[in-house]
PDB file of C-alpha atoms in Angstrom:
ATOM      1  CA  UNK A   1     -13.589 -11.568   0.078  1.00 97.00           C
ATOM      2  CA  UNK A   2     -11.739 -14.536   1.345  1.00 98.00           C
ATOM      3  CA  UNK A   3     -14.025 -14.497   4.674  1.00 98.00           C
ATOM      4  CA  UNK A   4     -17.400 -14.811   2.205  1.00 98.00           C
ATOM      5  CA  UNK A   5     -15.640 -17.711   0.418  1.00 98.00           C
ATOM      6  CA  UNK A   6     -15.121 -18.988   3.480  1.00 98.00           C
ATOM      7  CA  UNK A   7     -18.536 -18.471   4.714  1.00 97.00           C
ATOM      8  CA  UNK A   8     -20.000 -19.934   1.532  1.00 97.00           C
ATOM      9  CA  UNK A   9     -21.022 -16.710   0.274  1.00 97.00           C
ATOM     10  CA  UNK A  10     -18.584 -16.523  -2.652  1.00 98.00           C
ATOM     11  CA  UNK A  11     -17.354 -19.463  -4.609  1.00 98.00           C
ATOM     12  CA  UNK A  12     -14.343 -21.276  -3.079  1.00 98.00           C
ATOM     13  CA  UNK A  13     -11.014 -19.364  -3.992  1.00 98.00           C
ATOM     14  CA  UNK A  14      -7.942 -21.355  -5.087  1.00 98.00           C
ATOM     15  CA  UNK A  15      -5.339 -19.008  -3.616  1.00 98.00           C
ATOM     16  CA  UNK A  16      -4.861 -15.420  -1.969  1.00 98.00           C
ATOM     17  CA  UNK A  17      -2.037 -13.633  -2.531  1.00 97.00           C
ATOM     18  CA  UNK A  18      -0.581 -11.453   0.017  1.00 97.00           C
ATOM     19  CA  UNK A  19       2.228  -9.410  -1.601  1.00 96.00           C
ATOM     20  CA  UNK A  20       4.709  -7.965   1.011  1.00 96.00           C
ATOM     21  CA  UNK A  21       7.016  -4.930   1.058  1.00 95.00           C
ATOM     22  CA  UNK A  22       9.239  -6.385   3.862  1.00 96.00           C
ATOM     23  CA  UNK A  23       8.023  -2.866   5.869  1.00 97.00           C
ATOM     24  CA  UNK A  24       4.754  -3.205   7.201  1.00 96.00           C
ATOM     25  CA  UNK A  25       3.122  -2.786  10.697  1.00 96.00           C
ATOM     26  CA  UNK A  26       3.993  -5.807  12.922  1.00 96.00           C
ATOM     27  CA  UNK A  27       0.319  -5.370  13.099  1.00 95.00           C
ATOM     28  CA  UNK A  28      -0.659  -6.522   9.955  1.00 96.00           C
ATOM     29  CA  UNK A  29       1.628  -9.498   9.866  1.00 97.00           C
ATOM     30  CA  UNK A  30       0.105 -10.858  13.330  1.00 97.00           C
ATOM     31  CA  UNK A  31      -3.134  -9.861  11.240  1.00 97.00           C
ATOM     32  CA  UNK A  32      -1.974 -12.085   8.698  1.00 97.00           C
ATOM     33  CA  UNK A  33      -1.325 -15.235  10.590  1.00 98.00           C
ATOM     34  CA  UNK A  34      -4.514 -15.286  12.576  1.00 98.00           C
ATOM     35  CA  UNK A  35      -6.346 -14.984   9.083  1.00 98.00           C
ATOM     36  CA  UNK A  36      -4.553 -17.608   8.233  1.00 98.00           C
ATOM     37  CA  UNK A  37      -5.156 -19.731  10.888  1.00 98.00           C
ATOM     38  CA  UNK A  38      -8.829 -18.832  11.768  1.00 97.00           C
ATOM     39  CA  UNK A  39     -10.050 -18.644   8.556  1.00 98.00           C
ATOM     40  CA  UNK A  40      -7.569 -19.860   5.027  1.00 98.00           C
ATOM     41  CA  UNK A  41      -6.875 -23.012   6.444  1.00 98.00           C
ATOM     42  CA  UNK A  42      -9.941 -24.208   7.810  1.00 98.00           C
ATOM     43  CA  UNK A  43     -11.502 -23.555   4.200  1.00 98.00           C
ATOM     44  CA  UNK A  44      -8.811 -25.215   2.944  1.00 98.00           C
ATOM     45  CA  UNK A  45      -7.357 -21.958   0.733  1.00 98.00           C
ATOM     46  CA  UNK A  46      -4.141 -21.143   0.423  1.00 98.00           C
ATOM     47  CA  UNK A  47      -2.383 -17.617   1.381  1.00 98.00           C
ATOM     48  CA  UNK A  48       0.008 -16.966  -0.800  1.00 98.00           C
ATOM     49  CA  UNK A  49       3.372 -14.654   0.514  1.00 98.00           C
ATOM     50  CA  UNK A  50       5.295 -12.950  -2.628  1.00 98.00           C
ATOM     51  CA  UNK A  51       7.934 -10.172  -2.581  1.00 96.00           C
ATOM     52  CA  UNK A  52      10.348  -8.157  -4.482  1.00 94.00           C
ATOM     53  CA  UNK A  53      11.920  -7.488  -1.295  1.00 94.00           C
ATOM     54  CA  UNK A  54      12.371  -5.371   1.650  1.00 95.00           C
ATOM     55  CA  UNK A  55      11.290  -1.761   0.234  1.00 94.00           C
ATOM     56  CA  UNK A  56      13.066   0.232   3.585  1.00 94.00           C
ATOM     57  CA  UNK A  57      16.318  -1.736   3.139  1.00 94.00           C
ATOM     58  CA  UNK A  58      16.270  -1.411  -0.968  1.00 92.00           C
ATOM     59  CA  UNK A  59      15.992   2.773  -0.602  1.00 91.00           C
ATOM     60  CA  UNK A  60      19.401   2.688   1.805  1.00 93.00           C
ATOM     61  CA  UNK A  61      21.442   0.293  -0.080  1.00 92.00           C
ATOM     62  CA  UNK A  62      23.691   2.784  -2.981  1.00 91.00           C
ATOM     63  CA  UNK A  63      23.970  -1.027  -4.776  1.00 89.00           C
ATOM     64  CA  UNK A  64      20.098  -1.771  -5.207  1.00 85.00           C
ATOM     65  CA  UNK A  65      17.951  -0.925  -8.114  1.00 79.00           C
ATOM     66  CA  UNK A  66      14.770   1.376  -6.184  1.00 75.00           C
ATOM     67  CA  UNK A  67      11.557   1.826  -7.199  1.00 75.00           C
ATOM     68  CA  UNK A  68      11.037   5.074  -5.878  1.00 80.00           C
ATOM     69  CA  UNK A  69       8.765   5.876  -3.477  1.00 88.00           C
ATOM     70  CA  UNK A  70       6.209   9.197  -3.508  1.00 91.00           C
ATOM     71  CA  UNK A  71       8.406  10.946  -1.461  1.00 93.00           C
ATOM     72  CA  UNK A  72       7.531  14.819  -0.695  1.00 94.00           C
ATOM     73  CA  UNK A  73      10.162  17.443  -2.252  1.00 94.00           C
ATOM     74  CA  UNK A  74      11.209  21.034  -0.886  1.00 94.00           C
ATOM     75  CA  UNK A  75      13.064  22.560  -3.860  1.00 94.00           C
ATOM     76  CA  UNK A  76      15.955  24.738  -3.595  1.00 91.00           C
ATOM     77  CA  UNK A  77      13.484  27.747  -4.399  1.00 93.00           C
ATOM     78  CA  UNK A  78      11.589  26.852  -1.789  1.00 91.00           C
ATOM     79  CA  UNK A  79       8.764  25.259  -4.144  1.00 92.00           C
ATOM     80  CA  UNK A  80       7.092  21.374  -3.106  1.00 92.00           C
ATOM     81  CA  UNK A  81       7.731  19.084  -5.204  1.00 92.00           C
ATOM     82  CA  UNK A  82       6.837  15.087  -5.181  1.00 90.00           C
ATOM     83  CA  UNK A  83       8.850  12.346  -6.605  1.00 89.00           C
ATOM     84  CA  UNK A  84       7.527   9.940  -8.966  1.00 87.00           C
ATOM     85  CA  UNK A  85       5.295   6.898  -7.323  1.00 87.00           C
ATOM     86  CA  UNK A  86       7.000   3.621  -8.587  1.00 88.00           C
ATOM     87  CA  UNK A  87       6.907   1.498  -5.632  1.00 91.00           C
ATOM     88  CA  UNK A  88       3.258  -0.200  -5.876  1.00 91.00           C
ATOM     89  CA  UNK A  89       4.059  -1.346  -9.173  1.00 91.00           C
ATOM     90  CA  UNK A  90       7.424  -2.843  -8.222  1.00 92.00           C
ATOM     91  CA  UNK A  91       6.637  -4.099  -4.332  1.00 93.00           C
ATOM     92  CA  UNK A  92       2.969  -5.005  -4.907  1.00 93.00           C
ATOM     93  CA  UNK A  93       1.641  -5.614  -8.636  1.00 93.00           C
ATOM     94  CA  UNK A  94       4.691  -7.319 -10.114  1.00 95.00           C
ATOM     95  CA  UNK A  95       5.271  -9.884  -7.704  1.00 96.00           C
ATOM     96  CA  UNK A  96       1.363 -10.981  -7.535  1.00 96.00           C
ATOM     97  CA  UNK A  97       2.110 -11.175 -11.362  1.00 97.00           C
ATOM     98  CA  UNK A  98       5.097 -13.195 -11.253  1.00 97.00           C
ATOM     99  CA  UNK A  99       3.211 -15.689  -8.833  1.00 98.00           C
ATOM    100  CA  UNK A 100      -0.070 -15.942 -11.109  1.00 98.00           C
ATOM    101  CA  UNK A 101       2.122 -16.980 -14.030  1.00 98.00           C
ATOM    102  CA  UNK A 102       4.147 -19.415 -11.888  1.00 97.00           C
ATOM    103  CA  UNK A 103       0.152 -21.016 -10.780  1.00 97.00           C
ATOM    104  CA  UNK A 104      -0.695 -20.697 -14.567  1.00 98.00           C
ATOM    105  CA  UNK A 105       2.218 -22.947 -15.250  1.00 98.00           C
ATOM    106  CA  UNK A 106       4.177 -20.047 -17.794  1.00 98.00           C
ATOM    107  CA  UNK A 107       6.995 -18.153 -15.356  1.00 97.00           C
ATOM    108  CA  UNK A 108       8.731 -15.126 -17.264  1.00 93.00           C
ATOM    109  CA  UNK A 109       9.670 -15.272 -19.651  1.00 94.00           C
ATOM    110  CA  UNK A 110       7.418 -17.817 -21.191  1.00 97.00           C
ATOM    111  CA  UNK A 111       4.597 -17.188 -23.163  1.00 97.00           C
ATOM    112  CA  UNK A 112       1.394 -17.570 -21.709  1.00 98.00           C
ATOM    113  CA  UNK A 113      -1.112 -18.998 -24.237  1.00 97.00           C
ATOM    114  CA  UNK A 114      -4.167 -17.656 -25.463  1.00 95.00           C
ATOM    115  CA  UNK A 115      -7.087 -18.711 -23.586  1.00 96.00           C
ATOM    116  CA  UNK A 116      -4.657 -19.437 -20.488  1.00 98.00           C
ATOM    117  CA  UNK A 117      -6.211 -16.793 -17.551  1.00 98.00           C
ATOM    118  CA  UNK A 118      -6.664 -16.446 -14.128  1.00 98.00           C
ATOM    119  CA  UNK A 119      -9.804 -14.208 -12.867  1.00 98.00           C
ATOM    120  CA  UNK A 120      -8.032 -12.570 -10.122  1.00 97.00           C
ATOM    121  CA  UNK A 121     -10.846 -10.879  -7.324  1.00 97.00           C
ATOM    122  CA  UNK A 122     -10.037  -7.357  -6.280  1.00 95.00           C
ATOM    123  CA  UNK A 123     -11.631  -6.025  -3.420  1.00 94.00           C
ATOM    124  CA  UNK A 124     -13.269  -3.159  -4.076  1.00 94.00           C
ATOM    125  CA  UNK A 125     -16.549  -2.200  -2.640  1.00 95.00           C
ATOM    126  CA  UNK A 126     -19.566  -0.391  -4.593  1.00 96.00           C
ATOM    127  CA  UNK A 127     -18.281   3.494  -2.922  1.00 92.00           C
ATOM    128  CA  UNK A 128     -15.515   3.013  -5.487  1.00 90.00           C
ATOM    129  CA  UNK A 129     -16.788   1.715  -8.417  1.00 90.00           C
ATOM    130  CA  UNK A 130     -15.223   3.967 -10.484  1.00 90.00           C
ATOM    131  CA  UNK A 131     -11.719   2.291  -9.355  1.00 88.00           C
ATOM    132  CA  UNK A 132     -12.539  -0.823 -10.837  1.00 93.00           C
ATOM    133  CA  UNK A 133     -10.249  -1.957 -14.081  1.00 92.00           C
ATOM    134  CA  UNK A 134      -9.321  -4.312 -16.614  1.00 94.00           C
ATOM    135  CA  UNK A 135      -6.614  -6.148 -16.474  1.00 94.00           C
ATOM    136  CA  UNK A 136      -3.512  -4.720 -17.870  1.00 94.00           C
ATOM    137  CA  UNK A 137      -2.454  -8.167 -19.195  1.00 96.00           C
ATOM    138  CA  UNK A 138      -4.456 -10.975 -21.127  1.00 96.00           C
ATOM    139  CA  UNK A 139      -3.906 -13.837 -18.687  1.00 97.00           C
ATOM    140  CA  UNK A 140      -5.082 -12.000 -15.665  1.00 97.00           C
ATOM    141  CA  UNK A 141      -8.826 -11.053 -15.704  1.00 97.00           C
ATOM    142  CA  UNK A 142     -10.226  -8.708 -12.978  1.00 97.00           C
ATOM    143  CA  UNK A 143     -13.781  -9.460 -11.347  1.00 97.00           C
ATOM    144  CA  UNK A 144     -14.994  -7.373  -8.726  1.00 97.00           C
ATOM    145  CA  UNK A 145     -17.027  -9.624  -6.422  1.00 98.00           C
ATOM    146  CA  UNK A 146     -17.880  -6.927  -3.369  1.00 97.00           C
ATOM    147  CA  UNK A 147     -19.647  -4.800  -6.448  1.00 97.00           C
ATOM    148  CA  UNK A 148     -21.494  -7.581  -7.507  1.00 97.00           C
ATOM    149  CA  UNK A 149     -22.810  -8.368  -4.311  1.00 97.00           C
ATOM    150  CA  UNK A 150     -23.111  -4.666  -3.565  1.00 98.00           C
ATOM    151  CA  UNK A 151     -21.086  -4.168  -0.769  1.00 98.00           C
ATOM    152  CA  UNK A 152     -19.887  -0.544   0.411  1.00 97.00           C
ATOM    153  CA  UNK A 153     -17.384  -0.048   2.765  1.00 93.00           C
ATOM    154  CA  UNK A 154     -19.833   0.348   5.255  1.00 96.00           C
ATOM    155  CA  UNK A 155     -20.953  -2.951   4.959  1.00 97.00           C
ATOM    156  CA  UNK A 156     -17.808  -4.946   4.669  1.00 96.00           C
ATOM    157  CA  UNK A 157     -16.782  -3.331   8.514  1.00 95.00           C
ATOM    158  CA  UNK A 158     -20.260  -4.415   9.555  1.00 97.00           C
ATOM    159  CA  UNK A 159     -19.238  -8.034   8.243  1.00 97.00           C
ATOM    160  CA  UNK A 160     -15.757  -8.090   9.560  1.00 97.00           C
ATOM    161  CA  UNK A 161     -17.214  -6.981  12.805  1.00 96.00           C
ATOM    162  CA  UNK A 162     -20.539  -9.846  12.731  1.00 97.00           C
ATOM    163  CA  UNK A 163     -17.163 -12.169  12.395  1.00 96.00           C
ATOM    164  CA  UNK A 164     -14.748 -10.667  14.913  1.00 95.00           C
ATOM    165  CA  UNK A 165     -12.717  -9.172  12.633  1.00 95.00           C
ATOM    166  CA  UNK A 166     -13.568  -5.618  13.906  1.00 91.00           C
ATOM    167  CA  UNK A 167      -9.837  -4.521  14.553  1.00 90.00           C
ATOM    168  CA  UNK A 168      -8.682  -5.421  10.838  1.00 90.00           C
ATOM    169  CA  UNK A 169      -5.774  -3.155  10.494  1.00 90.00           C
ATOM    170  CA  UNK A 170      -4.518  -1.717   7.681  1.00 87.00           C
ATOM    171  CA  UNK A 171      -1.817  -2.972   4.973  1.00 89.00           C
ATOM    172  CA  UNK A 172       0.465  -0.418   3.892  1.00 91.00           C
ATOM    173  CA  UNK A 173       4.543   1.088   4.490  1.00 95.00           C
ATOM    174  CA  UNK A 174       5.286   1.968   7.616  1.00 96.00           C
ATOM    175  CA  UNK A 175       7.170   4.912   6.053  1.00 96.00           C
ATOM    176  CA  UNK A 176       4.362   5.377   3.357  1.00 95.00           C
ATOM    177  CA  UNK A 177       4.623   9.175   2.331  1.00 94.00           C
ATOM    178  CA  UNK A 178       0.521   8.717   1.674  1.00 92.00           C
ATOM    179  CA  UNK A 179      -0.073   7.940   5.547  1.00 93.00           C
ATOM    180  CA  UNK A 180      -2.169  10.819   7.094  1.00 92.00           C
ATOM    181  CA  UNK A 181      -1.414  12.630  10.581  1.00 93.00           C
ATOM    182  CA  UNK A 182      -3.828  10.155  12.489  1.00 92.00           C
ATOM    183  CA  UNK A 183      -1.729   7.075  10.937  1.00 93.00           C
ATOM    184  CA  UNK A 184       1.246   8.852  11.963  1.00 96.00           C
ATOM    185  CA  UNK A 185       0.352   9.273  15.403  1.00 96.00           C
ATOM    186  CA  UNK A 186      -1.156   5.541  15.627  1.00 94.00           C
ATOM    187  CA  UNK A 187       2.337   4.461  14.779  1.00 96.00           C
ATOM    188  CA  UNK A 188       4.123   7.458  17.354  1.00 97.00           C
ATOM    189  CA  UNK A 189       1.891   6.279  20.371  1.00 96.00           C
ATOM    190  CA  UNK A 190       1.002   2.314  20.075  1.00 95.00           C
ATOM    191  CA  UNK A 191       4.207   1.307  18.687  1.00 96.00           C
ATOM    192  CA  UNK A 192       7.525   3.182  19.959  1.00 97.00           C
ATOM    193  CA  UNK A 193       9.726   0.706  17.609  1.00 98.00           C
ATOM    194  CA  UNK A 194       8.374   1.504  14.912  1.00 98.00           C
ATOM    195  CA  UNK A 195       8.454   5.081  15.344  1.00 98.00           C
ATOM    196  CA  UNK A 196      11.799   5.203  15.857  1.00 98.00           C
ATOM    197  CA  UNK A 197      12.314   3.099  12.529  1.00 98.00           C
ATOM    198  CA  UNK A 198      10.281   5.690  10.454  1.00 98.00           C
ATOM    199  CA  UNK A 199      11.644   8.991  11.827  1.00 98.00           C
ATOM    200  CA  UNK A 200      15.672   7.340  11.335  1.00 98.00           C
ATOM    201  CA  UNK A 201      14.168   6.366   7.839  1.00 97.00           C
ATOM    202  CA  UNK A 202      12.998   9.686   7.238  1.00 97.00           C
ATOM    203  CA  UNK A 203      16.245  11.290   8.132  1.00 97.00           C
ATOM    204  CA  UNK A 204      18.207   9.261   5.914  1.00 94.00           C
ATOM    205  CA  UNK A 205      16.368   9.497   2.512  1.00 93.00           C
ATOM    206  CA  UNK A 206      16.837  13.283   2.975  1.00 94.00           C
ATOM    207  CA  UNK A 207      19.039  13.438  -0.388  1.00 90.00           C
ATOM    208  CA  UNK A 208      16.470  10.867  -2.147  1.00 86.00           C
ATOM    209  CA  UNK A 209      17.439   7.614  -2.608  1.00 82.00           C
ATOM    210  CA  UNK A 210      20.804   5.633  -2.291  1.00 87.00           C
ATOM    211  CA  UNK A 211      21.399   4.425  -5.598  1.00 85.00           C
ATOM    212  CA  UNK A 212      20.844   7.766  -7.747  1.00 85.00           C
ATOM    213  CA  UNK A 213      23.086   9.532  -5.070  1.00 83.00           C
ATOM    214  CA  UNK A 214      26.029   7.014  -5.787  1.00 86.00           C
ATOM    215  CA  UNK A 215      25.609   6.828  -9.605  1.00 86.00           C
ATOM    216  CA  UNK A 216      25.635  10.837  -9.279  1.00 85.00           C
ATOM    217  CA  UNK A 217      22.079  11.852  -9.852  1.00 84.00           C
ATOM    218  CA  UNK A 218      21.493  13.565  -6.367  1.00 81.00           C
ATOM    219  CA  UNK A 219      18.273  14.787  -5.414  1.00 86.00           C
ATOM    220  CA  UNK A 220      18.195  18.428  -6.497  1.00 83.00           C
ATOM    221  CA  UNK A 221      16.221  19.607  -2.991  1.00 91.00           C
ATOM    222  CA  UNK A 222      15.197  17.826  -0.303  1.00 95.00           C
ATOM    223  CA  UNK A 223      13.046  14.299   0.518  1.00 95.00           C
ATOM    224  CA  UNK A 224      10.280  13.648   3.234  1.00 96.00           C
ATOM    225  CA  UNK A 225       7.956  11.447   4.214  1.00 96.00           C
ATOM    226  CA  UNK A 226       5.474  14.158   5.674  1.00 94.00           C
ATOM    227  CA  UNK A 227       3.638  16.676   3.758  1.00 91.00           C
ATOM    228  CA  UNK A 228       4.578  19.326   5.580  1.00 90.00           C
ATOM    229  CA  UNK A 229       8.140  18.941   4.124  1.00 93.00           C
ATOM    230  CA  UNK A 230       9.317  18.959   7.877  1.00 94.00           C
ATOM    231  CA  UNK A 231      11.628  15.802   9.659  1.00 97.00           C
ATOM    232  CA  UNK A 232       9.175  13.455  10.669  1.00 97.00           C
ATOM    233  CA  UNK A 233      10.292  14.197  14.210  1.00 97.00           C
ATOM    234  CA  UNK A 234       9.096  17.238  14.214  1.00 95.00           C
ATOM    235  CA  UNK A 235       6.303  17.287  11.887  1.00 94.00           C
ATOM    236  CA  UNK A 236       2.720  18.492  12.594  1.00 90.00           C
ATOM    237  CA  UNK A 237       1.054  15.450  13.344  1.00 92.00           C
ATOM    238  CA  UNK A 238      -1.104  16.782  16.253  1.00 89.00           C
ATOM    239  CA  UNK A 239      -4.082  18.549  15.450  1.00 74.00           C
ATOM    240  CA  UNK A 240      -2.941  21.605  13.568  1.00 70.00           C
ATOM    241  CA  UNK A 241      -3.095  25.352  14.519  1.00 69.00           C
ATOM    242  CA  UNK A 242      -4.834  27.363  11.884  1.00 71.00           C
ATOM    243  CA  UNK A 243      -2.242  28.371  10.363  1.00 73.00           C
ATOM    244  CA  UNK A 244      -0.438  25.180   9.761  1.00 70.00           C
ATOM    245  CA  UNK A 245      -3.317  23.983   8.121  1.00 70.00           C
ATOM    246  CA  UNK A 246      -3.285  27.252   5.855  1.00 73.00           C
ATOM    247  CA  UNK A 247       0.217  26.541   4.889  1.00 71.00           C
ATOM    248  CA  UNK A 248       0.377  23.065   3.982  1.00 70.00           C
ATOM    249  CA  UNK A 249      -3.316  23.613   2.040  1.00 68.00           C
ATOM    250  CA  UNK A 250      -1.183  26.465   0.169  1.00 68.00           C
ATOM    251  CA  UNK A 251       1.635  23.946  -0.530  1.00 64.00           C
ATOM    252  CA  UNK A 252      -0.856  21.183  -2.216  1.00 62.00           C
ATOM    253  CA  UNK A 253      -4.508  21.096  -2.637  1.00 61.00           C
ATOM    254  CA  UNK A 254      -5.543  18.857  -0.184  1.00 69.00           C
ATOM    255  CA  UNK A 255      -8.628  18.918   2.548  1.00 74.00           C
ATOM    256  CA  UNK A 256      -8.675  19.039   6.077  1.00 71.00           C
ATOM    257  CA  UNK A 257      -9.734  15.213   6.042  1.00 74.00           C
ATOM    258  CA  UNK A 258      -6.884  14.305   4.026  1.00 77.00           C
ATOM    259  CA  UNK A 259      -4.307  15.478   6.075  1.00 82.00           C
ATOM    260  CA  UNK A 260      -5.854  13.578   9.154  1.00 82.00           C
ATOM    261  CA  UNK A 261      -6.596  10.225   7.055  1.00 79.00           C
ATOM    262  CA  UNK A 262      -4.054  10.466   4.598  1.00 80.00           C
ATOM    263  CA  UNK A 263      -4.596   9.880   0.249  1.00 71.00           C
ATOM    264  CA  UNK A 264      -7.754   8.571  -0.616  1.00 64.00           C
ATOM    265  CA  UNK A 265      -5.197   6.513  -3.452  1.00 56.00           C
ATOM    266  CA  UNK A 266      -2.959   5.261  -0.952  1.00 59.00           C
ATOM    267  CA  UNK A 267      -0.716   2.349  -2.659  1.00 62.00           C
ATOM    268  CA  UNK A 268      -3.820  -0.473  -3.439  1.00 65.00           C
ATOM    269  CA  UNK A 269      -2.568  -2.776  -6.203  1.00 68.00           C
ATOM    270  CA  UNK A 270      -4.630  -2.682  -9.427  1.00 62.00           C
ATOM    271  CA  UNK A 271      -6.687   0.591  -8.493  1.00 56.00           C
ATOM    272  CA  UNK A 272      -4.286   3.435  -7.382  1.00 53.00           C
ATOM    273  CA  UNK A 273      -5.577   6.706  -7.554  1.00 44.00           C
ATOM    274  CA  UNK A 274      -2.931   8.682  -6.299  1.00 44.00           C
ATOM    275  CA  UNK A 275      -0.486   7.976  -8.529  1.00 42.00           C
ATOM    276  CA  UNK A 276       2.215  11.081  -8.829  1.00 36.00           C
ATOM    277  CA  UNK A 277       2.831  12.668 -11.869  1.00 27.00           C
TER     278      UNK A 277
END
């Protein structure tokens, strides 16, 4: 969307908002800045960075309040389990809403007046149409430009690709617990670093997180980021044998493409679909 309104295609935006966990691929942030550079400031629109801070630092610290992440659960029975998914609202949705009030003039917790609205673009394309939402809140309201122009996924690579744009990574946790086994092994074999920084993560949020441990409500089981409810370190992330394909389908029903490319929800702002009960 911001590369049509810089092409002319869509009407000039006054801001994008790029709302950051603190834990993404150094990827994306290099992504970021050449975006930035090659295409926000020559059309004169701003990129705006929010946060509610560092998500991987907020889980470790027993003195932070955490929005819990969707982490998966092996019960003392031996059942799965999943935790509850709070982190997209706190990381991702709330800050872009604490920034569109600030534009709007009314920061929390001042009362926005009627007829006071943004209309805030979300980006998604005509295979997901069904995603598309109001507005939770009266002076935020949602269009949906790559619908109205009919654009499906398919064609928004082609257009990122016509541009250069071909290699346009994509924005989520490093640790995210909705990553699927290709992601994984993306991050185990082009980036060493951060594999190391997931797998330590992933060993210390075995007891859930820090804060519920140290005001005494401990995990009852234990936390991981892979599906397979194994140590990252270990986890099946290569292509799986038969049977460990059989036995994580029996733990959750999920498809073979899944597990290789991970929740079709993942942690988009304003349209999640794999939200955990």
């Amino acid at each position: 969307m911001l590369l049509l309104s810089a092409l002319g295609e869509l009407p000039k935006l006054d801001y994008a908002i790029f709302s950051d966990t603190g834990w993404e691929p150094s990827a994306v942030y290099r992504h970021l800045d050449e975006v930035e550079r090659r295409i926000a400031r020559p059309a004169n629109i701003p990129i705006l960075r929010v946060s509610s801070g560092n998500i991987r630092e907020d889980a470790l610290d027993p003195a932070h309040r955490f929005a819990s992440m969707p982490l998966y659960i092996l019960n003392k029975d031996g059942s799965p389990g999943m935790t509850r998914r709070q982190c997209t609202g706190e990381y991702k949705i709330k800050p872009i809403k604490r920034e569109v009030r600030r534009i709007l003039g009314y920061p929390y917790p001042a009362r926005v007046p009627r007829g006071v609205f943004v209309e805030q673009w979300i980006g998604i394309s005509t295979d997901e149409f069904h995603r598309a939402k109001d507005s939770d809140v009266k002076y935020t309201r949602h269009t949906f430009p790559l619908i109205d122009l009919d654009l499906s996924r398919a064609d928004c690579l082609r257009l990122l690709a016509e541009h250069g744009w071909e290699s346009t990574p994509k924005s989520a946790c490093l640790g995210c617990p909705f990553h699927g086994n290709a992601q994984w092994r993306q991050i185990r074999d082009e980036s060493p670093e951060e594999w190391a920084d997931v797998v330590e993560f992933d060993e210390r949020i075995r007891a859930g997180n820090a804060r519920a441990n140290a005001d005494g409500r401990p995990l009852l089981g234990q936390a991981y980021l892979h599906r397979s409810r194994q140590p990252l370190a270990i986890a099946p992330i290569d292509k799986l044998t038969r049977n460990e394909l059989r036995a994580l389908q029996q733990q959750a029903e999920v498809t073979e493409d899944e597990l290789e490319l991970g929740s079709e929800g993942g942690c988009s702002p304003f349209s999640c679909r794999g939200e955990a009960a």
